[in-house]
CSV table of C-alpha atoms in Angstrom, one decimal:
chain,number,residue,atom,x,y,z
A,1,MET,CA,54.7,-55.8,-18.5
A,2,LYS,CA,51.4,-57.0,-19.3
A,3,ILE,CA,48.5,-58.9,-17.4
A,4,LEU,CA,45.6,-60.3,-17.3
A,5,VAL,CA,42.4,-59.8,-15.4
A,6,VAL,CA,40.2,-62.5,-14.8
A,7,GLU,CA,37.0,-61.3,-13.2
A,8,ASP,CA,33.2,-61.6,-14.5
A,9,VAL,CA,31.9,-58.7,-12.4
A,10,LEU,CA,31.7,-56.3,-15.1
A,11,SER,CA,32.0,-53.2,-13.1
A,12,LEU,CA,35.3,-54.5,-11.0
A,13,GLN,CA,37.0,-56.2,-14.6
A,14,GLU,CA,36.8,-52.4,-15.3
A,15,LEU,CA,38.1,-50.7,-12.6
A,16,LEU,CA,41.0,-53.3,-12.3
A,17,ALA,CA,41.9,-52.8,-15.6
A,18,GLU,CA,41.6,-49.1,-15.8
A,19,TYR,CA,43.7,-49.2,-13.0
A,20,PHE,CA,46.6,-51.2,-13.4
A,21,LYS,CA,46.7,-48.9,-16.7
A,22,ARG,CA,47.6,-45.8,-15.5
A,23,ARG,CA,49.9,-47.6,-13.4
A,24,GLY,CA,51.9,-48.5,-16.7
A,25,PHE,CA,50.7,-52.3,-17.4
A,26,ALA,CA,49.7,-53.1,-20.5
A,27,VAL,CA,46.0,-55.2,-19.6
A,28,ASP,CA,43.5,-57.9,-21.5
A,29,THR,CA,40.7,-58.9,-19.5
A,30,ALA,CA,38.5,-62.3,-19.3
A,31,LYS,CA,34.5,-62.7,-18.0
A,32,ASN,CA,34.8,-66.1,-17.7
A,33,GLY,CA,37.5,-69.1,-17.1
A,34,ILE,CA,37.0,-70.2,-20.7
A,35,GLU,CA,38.0,-66.5,-21.7
A,36,GLY,CA,41.1,-67.0,-18.8
A,37,ILE,CA,42.4,-70.1,-20.7
A,38,GLN,CA,42.0,-69.6,-24.6
A,39,ALA,CA,44.1,-65.8,-23.3
A,40,LEU,CA,46.4,-67.7,-21.6
A,41,GLN,CA,47.1,-70.3,-24.6
A,42,SER,CA,47.8,-67.3,-27.4
A,43,THR,CA,49.3,-64.6,-24.9
A,44,ARG,CA,52.2,-64.5,-22.5
A,45,TYR,CA,51.6,-62.4,-19.7
A,46,ASP,CA,53.8,-61.3,-17.1
A,47,ALA,CA,50.8,-62.2,-14.1
A,48,MET,CA,47.4,-62.5,-13.7
A,49,ILE,CA,44.6,-61.4,-11.4
A,50,LEU,CA,42.4,-64.5,-10.8
A,51,ASP,CA,38.9,-64.4,-9.1
A,52,LEU,CA,37.5,-67.6,-8.3
A,53,GLY,CA,33.7,-67.0,-8.7
A,54,LEU,CA,33.5,-67.6,-12.4
A,55,PRO,CA,30.1,-68.4,-14.1
A,56,ASP,CA,31.3,-71.3,-16.2
A,57,MET,CA,34.0,-73.1,-14.0
A,58,ASP,CA,35.8,-72.5,-10.6
A,59,GLY,CA,38.9,-70.2,-10.5
A,60,GLU,CA,40.5,-72.9,-9.4
A,61,ASP,CA,40.5,-74.8,-13.2
A,62,VAL,CA,42.1,-71.8,-14.4
A,63,LEU,CA,44.8,-71.8,-12.5
A,64,GLN,CA,45.5,-75.7,-12.8
A,65,ALA,CA,45.2,-75.2,-16.4
A,66,ARG,CA,47.9,-72.8,-17.0
A,67,ALA,CA,50.2,-74.6,-16.0
A,68,GLN,CA,49.6,-76.3,-19.6
A,69,THR,CA,49.6,-73.4,-21.6
A,70,PRO,CA,52.3,-72.9,-23.9
A,71,HIS,CA,54.1,-69.9,-22.1
A,72,GLY,CA,54.0,-72.1,-19.0
A,73,PRO,CA,52.6,-70.9,-15.6
A,74,THR,CA,51.8,-67.1,-14.8
A,75,PRO,CA,52.1,-65.9,-11.8
A,76,CYS,CA,48.8,-65.4,-9.8
A,77,VAL,CA,47.2,-63.4,-7.4
A,78,ILE,CA,43.6,-64.7,-6.5
A,79,LEU,CA,40.7,-62.3,-5.6
A,80,SER,CA,37.8,-64.2,-3.6
A,81,ALA,CA,35.0,-63.6,-1.0
A,82,ARG,CA,35.7,-67.3,0.2
A,83,ASP,CA,37.9,-66.4,3.2
A,84,ALA,CA,37.6,-70.1,4.3
A,85,LEU,CA,41.3,-71.0,5.1
A,86,GLN,CA,40.6,-74.6,3.0
A,87,SER,CA,40.0,-72.5,-0.1
A,88,ARG,CA,43.2,-70.2,0.5
A,89,ILE,CA,45.2,-73.7,1.3
A,90,ALA,CA,44.0,-74.9,-1.8
A,91,CYS,CA,44.9,-72.5,-4.1
A,92,LEU,CA,48.4,-71.7,-2.8
A,93,ASN,CA,48.8,-75.5,-3.1
A,94,ALA,CA,47.5,-75.8,-6.6
A,95,GLY,CA,50.6,-72.8,-7.7
A,96,ALA,CA,48.8,-69.5,-6.6
A,97,ASP,CA,51.2,-66.5,-5.5
A,98,ASP,CA,49.4,-64.6,-3.3
A,99,TYR,CA,45.4,-65.1,-2.1
A,100,MET,CA,43.7,-61.5,-1.3
A,101,LEU,CA,40.0,-60.9,-0.1
A,102,LYS,CA,37.3,-58.9,-1.3
A,103,PRO,CA,36.6,-56.0,-0.4
A,104,PHE,CA,40.7,-55.3,-1.0
A,105,ASP,CA,42.2,-52.1,-1.1
A,106,MET,CA,43.7,-50.9,-4.9
A,107,SER,CA,47.2,-49.8,-3.7
A,108,GLU,CA,47.5,-53.3,-1.3
A,109,LEU,CA,46.6,-55.3,-4.6
A,110,GLU,CA,49.5,-53.4,-6.7
A,111,ALA,CA,52.2,-53.9,-4.1
A,112,ARG,CA,51.3,-57.6,-3.9
A,113,LEU,CA,51.4,-57.8,-7.8
A,114,ARG,CA,54.6,-56.5,-7.9
A,115,ALA,CA,56.2,-58.4,-5.2
A,116,VAL,CA,55.0,-61.5,-7.1
A,117,LEU,CA,56.5,-60.1,-10.5
A,118,ARG,CA,59.4,-59.8,-8.4
A,119,ARG,CA,59.8,-63.2,-6.8
A,120,SER,CA,59.2,-64.6,-10.5
A,121,GLY,CA,62.5,-62.7,-11.8
A,122,ASN,CA,60.2,-59.5,-13.3
A,123,VAL,CA,62.4,-57.5,-10.6
A,124,PHE,CA,61.5,-53.2,-10.3
A,125,HIS,CA,64.7,-52.1,-10.1
A,126,GLN,CA,66.1,-48.9,-11.8
A,127,LEU,CA,66.5,-49.6,-15.4
A,128,HIS,CA,69.3,-47.6,-16.9
A,129,HIS,CA,71.3,-47.2,-20.5
A,130,GLY,CA,74.0,-44.2,-20.9
A,131,ASN,CA,72.8,-41.1,-19.1
A,132,LEU,CA,69.0,-42.3,-18.8
A,133,LYS,CA,67.8,-43.5,-15.6
A,134,PHE,CA,64.1,-45.3,-15.7
A,135,GLU,CA,61.8,-46.5,-12.8
A,136,PRO,CA,59.7,-49.1,-13.7
A,137,ALA,CA,56.9,-48.5,-10.5
A,138,SER,CA,56.8,-44.5,-10.8
A,139,ARG,CA,56.8,-44.3,-14.6
A,140,HIS,CA,59.6,-41.7,-13.9
A,141,THR,CA,62.3,-41.4,-16.3
A,142,VAL,CA,65.4,-38.7,-16.3
A,143,VAL,CA,68.0,-37.9,-18.7
A,144,ALA,CA,71.4,-36.1,-17.6
A,145,GLY,CA,69.5,-35.2,-14.6
A,146,GLN,CA,66.5,-33.7,-16.0
A,147,VAL,CA,62.5,-35.2,-16.2
A,148,LEU,CA,61.4,-36.5,-19.5
A,149,HIS,CA,58.2,-36.7,-20.0
A,150,LEU,CA,56.2,-39.6,-21.6
A,151,SER,CA,53.5,-40.7,-22.0
A,152,ARG,CA,51.7,-43.8,-20.7
A,153,ARG,CA,52.5,-45.6,-23.9
A,154,GLU,CA,55.7,-44.3,-24.4
A,155,SER,CA,57.2,-44.8,-21.0
A,156,MET,CA,55.5,-48.4,-21.6
A,157,LEU,CA,57.6,-48.9,-24.9
A,158,LEU,CA,60.8,-47.3,-23.4
A,159,GLU,CA,60.7,-50.6,-20.4
A,160,GLU,CA,60.2,-53.2,-22.6
A,161,MET,CA,63.2,-51.7,-25.1
A,162,LEU,CA,65.0,-51.5,-22.1
A,163,ARG,CA,64.9,-54.8,-20.4
A,164,VAL,CA,66.5,-56.4,-23.5
A,165,ALA,CA,68.5,-53.9,-24.6
A,166,PRO,CA,71.0,-53.8,-26.4
A,167,ARG,CA,69.0,-56.9,-28.2
A,168,ILE,CA,66.3,-56.3,-30.9
A,169,VAL,CA,62.7,-56.6,-29.4
A,170,ILE,CA,60.6,-57.5,-32.7
A,171,LYS,CA,57.6,-55.6,-34.1
A,172,ASP,CA,55.0,-57.9,-33.8
A,173,LEU,CA,56.1,-58.6,-29.9
A,174,LEU,CA,55.5,-55.3,-29.4
A,175,GLU,CA,52.0,-54.8,-30.5
A,176,GLU,CA,51.2,-57.6,-28.3
A,177,ARG,CA,53.0,-56.4,-25.1
A,178,LEU,CA,51.6,-52.4,-25.2
A,179,TYR,CA,48.5,-53.3,-26.6
A,180,SER,CA,45.1,-55.0,-25.0
A,181,TYR,CA,43.6,-57.5,-27.4
A,182,THR,CA,40.6,-55.4,-27.2
A,183,GLU,CA,42.5,-51.9,-28.9
A,184,SER,CA,42.6,-51.3,-32.3
A,185,VAL,CA,46.1,-51.0,-33.5
A,186,THR,CA,46.7,-49.0,-36.4
A,187,LEU,CA,49.5,-50.3,-39.1
A,188,ASN,CA,51.7,-48.0,-38.3
A,189,ALA,CA,50.9,-47.7,-34.8
A,190,ILE,CA,54.3,-48.8,-33.5
A,191,GLU,CA,56.3,-46.9,-36.1
A,192,ALA,CA,54.7,-44.0,-34.6
A,193,LEU,CA,54.9,-44.9,-31.2
A,194,VAL,CA,59.0,-45.3,-31.7
A,195,SER,CA,58.8,-42.3,-33.7
A,196,ARG,CA,57.9,-40.1,-31.1
A,197,LEU,CA,59.9,-41.6,-28.3
A,198,ARG,CA,63.0,-41.0,-30.6
A,199,ARG,CA,62.7,-37.7,-31.0
A,200,LYS,CA,62.4,-36.8,-27.3
A,201,LEU,CA,65.0,-39.1,-26.5
A,202,ALA,CA,67.4,-37.0,-29.1
A,203,ALA,CA,65.4,-33.6,-27.7
A,204,ALA,CA,66.4,-34.1,-24.0
A,205,GLY,CA,70.5,-35.1,-25.3
A,206,ALA,CA,69.6,-38.7,-24.3
A,207,ASP,CA,73.2,-40.5,-25.0
A,208,ILE,CA,71.0,-43.8,-26.5
A,209,GLY,CA,68.9,-43.5,-29.4
A,210,ILE,CA,66.5,-46.2,-30.9
A,211,ASP,CA,67.7,-48.6,-33.9
A,212,THR,CA,65.1,-49.5,-36.7
A,213,VAL,CA,66.4,-53.4,-37.9
A,214,ARG,CA,64.1,-53.6,-41.1
A,215,GLY,CA,61.4,-56.1,-41.4
A,216,VAL,CA,62.1,-57.3,-37.8
A,217,GLY,CA,62.2,-54.6,-35.4
A,218,TYR,CA,64.0,-52.3,-33.0
A,219,ARG,CA,66.5,-51.8,-30.5
A,220,ILE,CA,68.4,-49.6,-28.2
A,221,VAL,CA,71.7,-48.0,-29.5
A,222,PRO,CA,74.4,-45.3,-28.1
A,223,ASN,CA,72.9,-42.2,-30.4
A,224,ARG,CA,74.6,-41.9,-33.7
A,225,SER,CA,75.2,-38.4,-35.1
A,226,ASP,CA,73.4,-40.0,-38.2
A,227,ALA,CA,70.5,-41.7,-35.8
């Protein structure tokens, strides 16, 4: 899952980004409306957390502009210090999926964000394939009844692949989904990540593996003796 945080207060922006990264999301950030709209035009996000009090435009303008992006309206949770009823009504009528007042509790924001993602079709039910079970909300992975310990990025990769299995996940798409645009990604970062996850699955006795489709990407397949 990848989200966009549009917030001009740097300390809050960093707090939100770090929190949701720890919760298994890939996070991009924008400090104003222009950066937010540019990000929405270039990348598909599962959801957006949007502050209304931006320095260059009102957050409602970003909310309205998202419908004109190539990826369509991105599910959105508004964060704002504006507690006027008319502001809440205007944002919800403009297409916001939820509205939270500052100050807020981070765990409640996460719960509301996940509720928005469920309503938009990005459900958080357990994913399973063969003898592997993966719980997206907790990042809990079990193989044949035994817990499999994965790094944050490994669990993100596994989730992306399980959600579309047995279809192929394009390598370039994985880079976009697993890393923020501010992170430096080496040429072999995805290959190394896939290799680590593949080894961990095999060592745990998973009856699924990761197949490399050369020049294209990767896919989940039944485990094979020659994998």
